Coordinates of C-alpha atoms and ligand atoms in Angstrom, one line a residue:
X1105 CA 273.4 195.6 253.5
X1106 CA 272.0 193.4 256.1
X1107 CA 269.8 190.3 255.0
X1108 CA 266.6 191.7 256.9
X1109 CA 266.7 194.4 255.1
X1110 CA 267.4 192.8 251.5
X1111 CA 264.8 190.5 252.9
X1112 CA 262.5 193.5 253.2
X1113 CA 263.2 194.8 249.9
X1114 CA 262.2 191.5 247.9
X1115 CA 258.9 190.9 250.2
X1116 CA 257.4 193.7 248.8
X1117 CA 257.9 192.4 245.1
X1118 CA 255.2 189.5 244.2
X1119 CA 257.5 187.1 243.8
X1120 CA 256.9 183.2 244.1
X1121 CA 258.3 180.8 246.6
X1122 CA 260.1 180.8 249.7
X1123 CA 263.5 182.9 250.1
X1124 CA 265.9 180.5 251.6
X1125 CA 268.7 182.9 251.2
X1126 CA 270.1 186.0 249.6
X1127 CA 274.0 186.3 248.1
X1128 CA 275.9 188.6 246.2
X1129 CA 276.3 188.3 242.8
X1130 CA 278.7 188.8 240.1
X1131 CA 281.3 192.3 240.1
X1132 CA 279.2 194.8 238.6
X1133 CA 280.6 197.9 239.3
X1134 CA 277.8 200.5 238.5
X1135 CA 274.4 198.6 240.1
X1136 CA 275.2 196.4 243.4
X1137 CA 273.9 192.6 242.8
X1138 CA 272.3 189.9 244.7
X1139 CA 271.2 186.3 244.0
X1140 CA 268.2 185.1 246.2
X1141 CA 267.2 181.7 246.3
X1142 CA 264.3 180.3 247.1
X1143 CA 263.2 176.7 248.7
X1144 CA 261.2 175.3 246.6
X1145 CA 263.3 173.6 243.5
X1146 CA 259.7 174.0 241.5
X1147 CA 260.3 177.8 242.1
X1148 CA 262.6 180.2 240.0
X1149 CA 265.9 181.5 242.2
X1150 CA 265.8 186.0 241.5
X1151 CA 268.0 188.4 241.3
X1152 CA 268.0 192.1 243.3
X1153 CA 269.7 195.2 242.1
X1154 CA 270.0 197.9 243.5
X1155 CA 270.5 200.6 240.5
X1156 CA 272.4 203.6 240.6
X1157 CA 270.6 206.3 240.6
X1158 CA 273.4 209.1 239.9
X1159 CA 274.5 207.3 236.9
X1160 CA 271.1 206.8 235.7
X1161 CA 269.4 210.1 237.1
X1162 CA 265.8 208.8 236.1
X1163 CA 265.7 205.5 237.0
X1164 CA 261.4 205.7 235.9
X1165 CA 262.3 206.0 232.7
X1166 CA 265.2 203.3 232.9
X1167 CA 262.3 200.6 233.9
X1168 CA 260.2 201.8 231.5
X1169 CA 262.2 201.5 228.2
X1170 CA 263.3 197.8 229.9
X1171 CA 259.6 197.0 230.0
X1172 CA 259.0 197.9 226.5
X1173 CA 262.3 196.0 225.2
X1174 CA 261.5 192.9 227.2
X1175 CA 257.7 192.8 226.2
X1176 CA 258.6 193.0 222.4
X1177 CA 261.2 190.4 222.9
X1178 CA 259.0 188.2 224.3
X1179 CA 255.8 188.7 222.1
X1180 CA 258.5 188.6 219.4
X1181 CA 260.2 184.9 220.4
X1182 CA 256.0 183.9 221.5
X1183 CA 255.3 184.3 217.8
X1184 CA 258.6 182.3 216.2
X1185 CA 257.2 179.8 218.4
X1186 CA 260.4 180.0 220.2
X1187 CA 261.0 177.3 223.3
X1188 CA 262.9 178.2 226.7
X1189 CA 261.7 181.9 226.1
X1190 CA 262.5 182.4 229.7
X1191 CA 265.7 182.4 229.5
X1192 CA 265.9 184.1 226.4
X1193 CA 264.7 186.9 227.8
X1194 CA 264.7 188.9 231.2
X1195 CA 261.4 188.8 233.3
X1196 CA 261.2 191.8 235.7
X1197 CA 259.0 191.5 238.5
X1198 CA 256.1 194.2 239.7
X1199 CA 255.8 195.0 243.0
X1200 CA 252.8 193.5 245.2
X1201 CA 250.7 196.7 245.3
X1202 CA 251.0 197.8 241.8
X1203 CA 251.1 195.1 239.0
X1204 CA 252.5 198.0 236.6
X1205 CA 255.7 199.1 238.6
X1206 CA 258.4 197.4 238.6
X1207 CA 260.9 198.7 241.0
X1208 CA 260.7 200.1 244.7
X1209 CA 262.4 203.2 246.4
X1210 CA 264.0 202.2 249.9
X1211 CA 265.5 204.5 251.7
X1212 CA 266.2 206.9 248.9
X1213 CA 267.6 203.9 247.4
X1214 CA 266.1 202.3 243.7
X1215 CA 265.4 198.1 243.8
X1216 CA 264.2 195.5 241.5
X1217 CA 264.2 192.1 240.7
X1218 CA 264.0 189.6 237.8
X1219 CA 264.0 186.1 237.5
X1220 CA 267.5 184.2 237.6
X1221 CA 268.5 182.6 234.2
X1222 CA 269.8 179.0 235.3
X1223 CA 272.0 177.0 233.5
X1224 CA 273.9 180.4 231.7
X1225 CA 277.0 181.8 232.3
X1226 CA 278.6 185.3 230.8
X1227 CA 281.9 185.3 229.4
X1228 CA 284.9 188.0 230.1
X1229 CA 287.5 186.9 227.0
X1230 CA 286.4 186.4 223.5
X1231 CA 287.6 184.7 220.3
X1232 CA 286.5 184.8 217.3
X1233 CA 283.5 181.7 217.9
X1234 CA 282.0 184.1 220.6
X1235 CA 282.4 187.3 218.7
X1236 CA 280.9 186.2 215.6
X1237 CA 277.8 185.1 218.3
X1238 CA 277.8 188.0 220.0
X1239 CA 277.8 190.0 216.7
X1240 CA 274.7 187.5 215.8
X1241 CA 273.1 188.4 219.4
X1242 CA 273.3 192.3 219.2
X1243 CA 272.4 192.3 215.2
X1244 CA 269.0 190.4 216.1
X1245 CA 268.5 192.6 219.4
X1246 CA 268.3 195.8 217.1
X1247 CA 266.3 193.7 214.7
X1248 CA 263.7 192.4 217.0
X1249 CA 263.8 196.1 218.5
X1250 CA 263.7 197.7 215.1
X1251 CA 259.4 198.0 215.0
X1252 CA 258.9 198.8 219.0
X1253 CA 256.0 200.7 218.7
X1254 CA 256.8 203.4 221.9
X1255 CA 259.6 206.3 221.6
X1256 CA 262.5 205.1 224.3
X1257 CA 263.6 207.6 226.9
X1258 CA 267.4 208.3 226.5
X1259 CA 268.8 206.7 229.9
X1260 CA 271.8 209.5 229.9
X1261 CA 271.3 212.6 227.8
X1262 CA 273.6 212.9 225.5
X1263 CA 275.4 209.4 226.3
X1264 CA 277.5 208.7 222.8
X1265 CA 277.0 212.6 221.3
X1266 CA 280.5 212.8 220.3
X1267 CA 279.7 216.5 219.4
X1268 CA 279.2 217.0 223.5
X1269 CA 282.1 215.0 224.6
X1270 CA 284.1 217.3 223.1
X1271 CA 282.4 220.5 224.4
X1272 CA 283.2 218.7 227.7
X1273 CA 286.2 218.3 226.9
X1274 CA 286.4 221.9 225.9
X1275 CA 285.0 223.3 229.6
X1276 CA 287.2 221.1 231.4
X1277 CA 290.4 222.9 229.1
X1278 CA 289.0 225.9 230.0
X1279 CA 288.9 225.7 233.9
X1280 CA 291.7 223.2 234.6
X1281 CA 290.1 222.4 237.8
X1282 CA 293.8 219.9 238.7
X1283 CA 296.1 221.8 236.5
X1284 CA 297.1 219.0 234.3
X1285 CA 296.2 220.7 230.8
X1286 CA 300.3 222.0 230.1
X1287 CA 301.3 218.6 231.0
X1288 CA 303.7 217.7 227.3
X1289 CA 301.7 215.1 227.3
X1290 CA 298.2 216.2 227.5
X1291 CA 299.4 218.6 225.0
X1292 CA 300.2 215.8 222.2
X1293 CA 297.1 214.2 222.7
X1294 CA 294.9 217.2 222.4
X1295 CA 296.6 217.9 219.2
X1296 CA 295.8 214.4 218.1
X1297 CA 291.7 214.8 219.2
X1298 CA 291.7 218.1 217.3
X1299 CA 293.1 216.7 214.0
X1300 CA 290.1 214.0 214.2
X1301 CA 287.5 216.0 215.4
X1302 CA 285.7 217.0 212.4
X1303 CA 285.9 213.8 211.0
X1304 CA 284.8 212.0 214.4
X1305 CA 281.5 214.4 214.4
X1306 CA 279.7 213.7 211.7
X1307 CA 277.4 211.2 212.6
X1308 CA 275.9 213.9 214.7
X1309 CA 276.2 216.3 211.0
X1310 CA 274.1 212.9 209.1
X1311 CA 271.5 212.6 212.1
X1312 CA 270.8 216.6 211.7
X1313 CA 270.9 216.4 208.1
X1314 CA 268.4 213.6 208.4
X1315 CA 270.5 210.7 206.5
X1316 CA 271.5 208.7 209.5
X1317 CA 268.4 207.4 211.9
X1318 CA 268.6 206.3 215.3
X1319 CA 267.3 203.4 216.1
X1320 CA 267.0 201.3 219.4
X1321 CA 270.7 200.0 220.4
X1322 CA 271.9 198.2 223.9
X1323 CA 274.6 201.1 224.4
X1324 CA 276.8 198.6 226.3
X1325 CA 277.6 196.1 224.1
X1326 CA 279.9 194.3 226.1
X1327 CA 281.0 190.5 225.9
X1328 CA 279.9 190.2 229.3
X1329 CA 276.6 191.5 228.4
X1330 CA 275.1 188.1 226.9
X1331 CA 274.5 185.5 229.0
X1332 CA 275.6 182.1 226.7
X1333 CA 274.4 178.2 227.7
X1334 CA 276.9 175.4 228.2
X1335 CA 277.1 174.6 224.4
X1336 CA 278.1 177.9 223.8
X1337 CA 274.9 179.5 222.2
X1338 CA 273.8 182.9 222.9
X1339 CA 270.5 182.6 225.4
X1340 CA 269.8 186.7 225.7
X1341 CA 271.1 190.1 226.1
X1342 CA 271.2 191.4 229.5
X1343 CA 272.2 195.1 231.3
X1344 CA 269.6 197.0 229.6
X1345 CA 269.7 200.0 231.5
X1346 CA 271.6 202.2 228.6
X1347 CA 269.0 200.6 226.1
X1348 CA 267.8 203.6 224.6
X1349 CA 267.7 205.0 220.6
X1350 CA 270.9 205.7 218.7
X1351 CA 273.3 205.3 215.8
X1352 CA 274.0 201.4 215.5
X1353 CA 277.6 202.6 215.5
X1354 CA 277.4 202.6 219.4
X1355 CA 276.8 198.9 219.1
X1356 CA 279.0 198.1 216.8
X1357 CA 281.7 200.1 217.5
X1358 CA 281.6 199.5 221.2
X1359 CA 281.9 195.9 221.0
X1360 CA 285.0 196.0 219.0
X1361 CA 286.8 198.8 221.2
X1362 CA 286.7 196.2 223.8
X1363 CA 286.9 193.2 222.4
X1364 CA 289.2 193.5 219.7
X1365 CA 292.1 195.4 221.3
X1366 CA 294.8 192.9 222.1
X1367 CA 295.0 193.9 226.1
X1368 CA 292.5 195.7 228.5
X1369 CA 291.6 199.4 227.7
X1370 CA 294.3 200.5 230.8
X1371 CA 297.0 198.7 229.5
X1372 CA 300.4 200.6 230.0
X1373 CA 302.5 199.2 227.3
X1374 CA 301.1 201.4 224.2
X1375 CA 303.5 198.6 221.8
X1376 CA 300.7 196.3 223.2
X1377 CA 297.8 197.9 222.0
X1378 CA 296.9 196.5 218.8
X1379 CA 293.5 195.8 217.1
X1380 CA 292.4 191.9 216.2
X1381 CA 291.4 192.0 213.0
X1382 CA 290.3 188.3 213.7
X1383 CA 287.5 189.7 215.8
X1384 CA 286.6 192.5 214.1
X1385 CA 286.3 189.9 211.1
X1386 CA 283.9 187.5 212.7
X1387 CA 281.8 189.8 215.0
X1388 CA 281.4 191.8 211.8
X1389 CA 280.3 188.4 210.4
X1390 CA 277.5 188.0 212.4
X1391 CA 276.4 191.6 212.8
X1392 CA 275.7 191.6 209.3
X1393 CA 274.1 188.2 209.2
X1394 CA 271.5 189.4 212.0
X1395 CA 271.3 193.1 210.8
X1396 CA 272.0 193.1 207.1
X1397 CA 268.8 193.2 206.7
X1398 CA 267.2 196.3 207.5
X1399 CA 270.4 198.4 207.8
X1400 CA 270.8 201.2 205.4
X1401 CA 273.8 201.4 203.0
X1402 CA 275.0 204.4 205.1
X1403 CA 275.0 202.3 208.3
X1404 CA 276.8 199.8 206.4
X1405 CA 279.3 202.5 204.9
X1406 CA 280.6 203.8 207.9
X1407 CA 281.2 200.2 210.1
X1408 CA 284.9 201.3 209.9
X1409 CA 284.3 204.9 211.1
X1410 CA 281.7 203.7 213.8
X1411 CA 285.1 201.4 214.6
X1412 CA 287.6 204.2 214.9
X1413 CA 284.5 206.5 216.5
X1414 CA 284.1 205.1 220.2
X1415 CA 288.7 204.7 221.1
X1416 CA 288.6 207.9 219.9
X1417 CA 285.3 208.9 222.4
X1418 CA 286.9 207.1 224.7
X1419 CA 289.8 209.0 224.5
X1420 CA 288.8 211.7 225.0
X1421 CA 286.1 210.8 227.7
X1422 CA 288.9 209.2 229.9
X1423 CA 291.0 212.4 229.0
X1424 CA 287.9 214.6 230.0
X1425 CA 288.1 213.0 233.8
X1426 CA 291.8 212.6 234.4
X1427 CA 291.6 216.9 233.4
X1428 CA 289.0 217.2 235.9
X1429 CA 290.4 215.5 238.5
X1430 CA 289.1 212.4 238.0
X1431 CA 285.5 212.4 239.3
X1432 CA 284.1 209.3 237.0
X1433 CA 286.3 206.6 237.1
X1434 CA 287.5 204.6 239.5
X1435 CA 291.6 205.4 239.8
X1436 CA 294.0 203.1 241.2
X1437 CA 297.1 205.8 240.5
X1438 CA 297.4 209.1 239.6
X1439 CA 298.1 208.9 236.2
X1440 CA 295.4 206.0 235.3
X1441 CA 292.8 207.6 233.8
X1442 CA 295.6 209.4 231.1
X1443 CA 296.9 206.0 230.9
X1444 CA 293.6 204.5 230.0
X1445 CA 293.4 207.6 227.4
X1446 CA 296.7 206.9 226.0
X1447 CA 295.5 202.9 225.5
X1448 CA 292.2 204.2 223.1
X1449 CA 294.2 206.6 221.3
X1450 CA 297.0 203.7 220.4
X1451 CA 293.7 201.5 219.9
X1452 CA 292.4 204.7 217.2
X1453 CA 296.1 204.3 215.4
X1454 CA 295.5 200.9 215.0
X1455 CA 292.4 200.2 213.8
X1456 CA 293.2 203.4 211.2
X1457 CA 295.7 201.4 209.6
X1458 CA 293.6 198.9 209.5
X1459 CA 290.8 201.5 207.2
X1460 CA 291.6 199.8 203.7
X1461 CA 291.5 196.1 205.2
X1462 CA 288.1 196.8 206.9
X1463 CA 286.7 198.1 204.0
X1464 CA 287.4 195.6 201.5
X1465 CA 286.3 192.9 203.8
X1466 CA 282.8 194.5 204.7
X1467 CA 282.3 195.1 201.0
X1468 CA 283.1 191.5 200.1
X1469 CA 280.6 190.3 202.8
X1470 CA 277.9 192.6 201.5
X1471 CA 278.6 191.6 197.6
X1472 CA 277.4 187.8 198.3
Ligands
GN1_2915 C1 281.6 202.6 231.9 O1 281.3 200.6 234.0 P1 281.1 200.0 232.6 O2 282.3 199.3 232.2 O3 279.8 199.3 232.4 C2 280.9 203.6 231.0 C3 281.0 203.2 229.5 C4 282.5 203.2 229.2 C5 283.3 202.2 230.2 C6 284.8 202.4 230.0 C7 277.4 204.6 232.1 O4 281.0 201.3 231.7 O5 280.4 204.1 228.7 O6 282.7 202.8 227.9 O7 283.0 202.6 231.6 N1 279.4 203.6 231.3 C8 278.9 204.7 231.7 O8 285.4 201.4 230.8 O9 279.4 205.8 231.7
MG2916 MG1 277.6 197.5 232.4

């Protein structure tokens, strides 16, 4: 994108200050992402991103549950009496001619811009110091979100139904669009998603039933989600575009698919795959410190399931697109998306063994 034209793009937003210069920024790989800086060194520095609008089909509704989110936060931290609140939250900015929107349409193309957090960094590796902080961050996220009086849109439908992942699933069987569904291989693993798939459904079954609420959750709770301060301390929460209500098992179970398996999620070497029980021990931790509190016993029943819940998703998600043809992901070889697939169902294996462990330690730290 040519700088006149990002220029463009940020005039129209009332921000303060002179713009000296505008860079890209980090390696998102859904939204694109710029840094602008401004002259002044009384001014803030901003950032631009352009949001993907076939990802997030209804990119309104996207601003709007981040408006809501970051107003609680911040009338939330206002009455702690909390310092440095602006960089404990994110401030988007409206555009010049309308103090109430908050993003601009260019070209068929979706922009905004919030004000750069300085002084924070985000992390890519964890141990167990920054998962027991991140499991503190996303606990008092939900917490602070947990009496937002407005009804979130749901950013993508259906996002973590497990229930219509595997009707997905099920089309894509039925078509075999790349003819890969005999492959041996494919084979064993659907035989593996079918044992599980009862099982795997029922927090759908408890939501119908009414025994399992939904409540807000960040729906991409990833390390590199948090933005921490050079002594290590959680400042805030950012990538809020999937914020939207659900079972606190997306958070919770999300973090640990990615951070506790021993190597990334497209690791070849299955013997590799393992889960870190030292993570799931301390971001456990401090998920129950921050969200103890108001969760019900039922939340707190199923952590393990909610555990095994999103390798196994993601399992069969990443199945889904390498039987399609592999339309979602990105794909560096053929085989990558089954390879990633392969990866979350070693990562399921593991963490089931694990069942008994998890247990006793949750109800230890929920007997003090
Ligand atoms: C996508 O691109 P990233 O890493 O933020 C996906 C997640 C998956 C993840 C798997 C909107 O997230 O749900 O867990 O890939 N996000 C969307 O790598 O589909
Ligand atoms: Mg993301």
């Amino acid at each position: 994108m040519e700088q006149n034209e990002l220029r463009d793009i940020v005039s129209r937003f009332a921000i303060s200050g002179t713009i000296s210069e505008i860079k890209p920024l980090g390696e998102g790989l859904i939204n694109d992402t710029y840094l602008v800086k401004t002259t002044e060194t009384e001014q803030p520095d901003y950032v631009l991103q352009r949001v993907n609008h076939v990802v997030f089909p209804d990119v309104d509704m996207v601003m709007r549950n981040i408006q809501a989110v970051t107003s609680h936060i911040r009338a939330k931290l206002e009455a702690a009496g909390t310092t440095d609140i602006e960089r404990k939250v994110l401030r988007f900015i409206p555009l010049k001619e309308d103090s109430e929107k908050l993003y601009c349409v260019v070209g068929g193309l979706y922009w905004r811009i919030m004000i750069f957090i300085p002084n924070a960094i985000t992390k890519q590796a964890v141990n167990p110091e920054s998962s027991y902080a991140a499991g503190l961050a996303f606990g008092n996220f939900q917490s602070m979100l947990a009496d937002i009086p407005v009804q979130l849109g749901e950013t993508i439908k259906d996002f973590h139904n497990m229930e219509f992942r595997l009707q997905q699933l099920r089309e894509v069987i039925a078509l075999d669009p790349a003819g890969r569904v005999q492959e041996p291989q494919v084979q064993e693993m659907l035989r593996q998603i079918d044992q599980r798939a009862e099982e795997m459904c029922k927090a759908e079954r408890m939501g119908r039933e009414g025994t399992l609420p939904k409540r807000v959750c960040h729906c991409d709770t990833k390390v590199n989600n948090m933005m921490f301060d050079d002594q290590d301390n959680v400042l805030c929460v950012i990538d809020l575009d999937t914020v939207m209500p659900n079972y606190i098992f997306s958070d919770y179970g999300d973090f640990l698919r990615t951070a506790a398996n021993c190597v990334a999620e497209d690791c070849p070497d299955m013997d590799q795959v393992q889960f870190r029980s030292d993570i799931f021990e301390a971001f456990t931790e401090g998920y129950l410190q921050s969200a103890g509190s108001f969760l019900l016993p039922v939340e707190v029943e199923n952590l393990p399931y909610a555990t095994a819940l999103f390798p196994y998703m993601q399992c069969v998600r990443f199945l889904w697109d390498y039987l399609s043809g592999d339309k979602y992901w990105k794909c560096q070889y053929p085989t990558h998306n089954f390879v990633r697939a392969n990866n979350q169902l070693h990562l399921l294996l593991s963490i089931e063994a694990h069942f008994p462990a998890m247990k006793a330690f949750i109800a230890e730290k929920m007997s003090k």
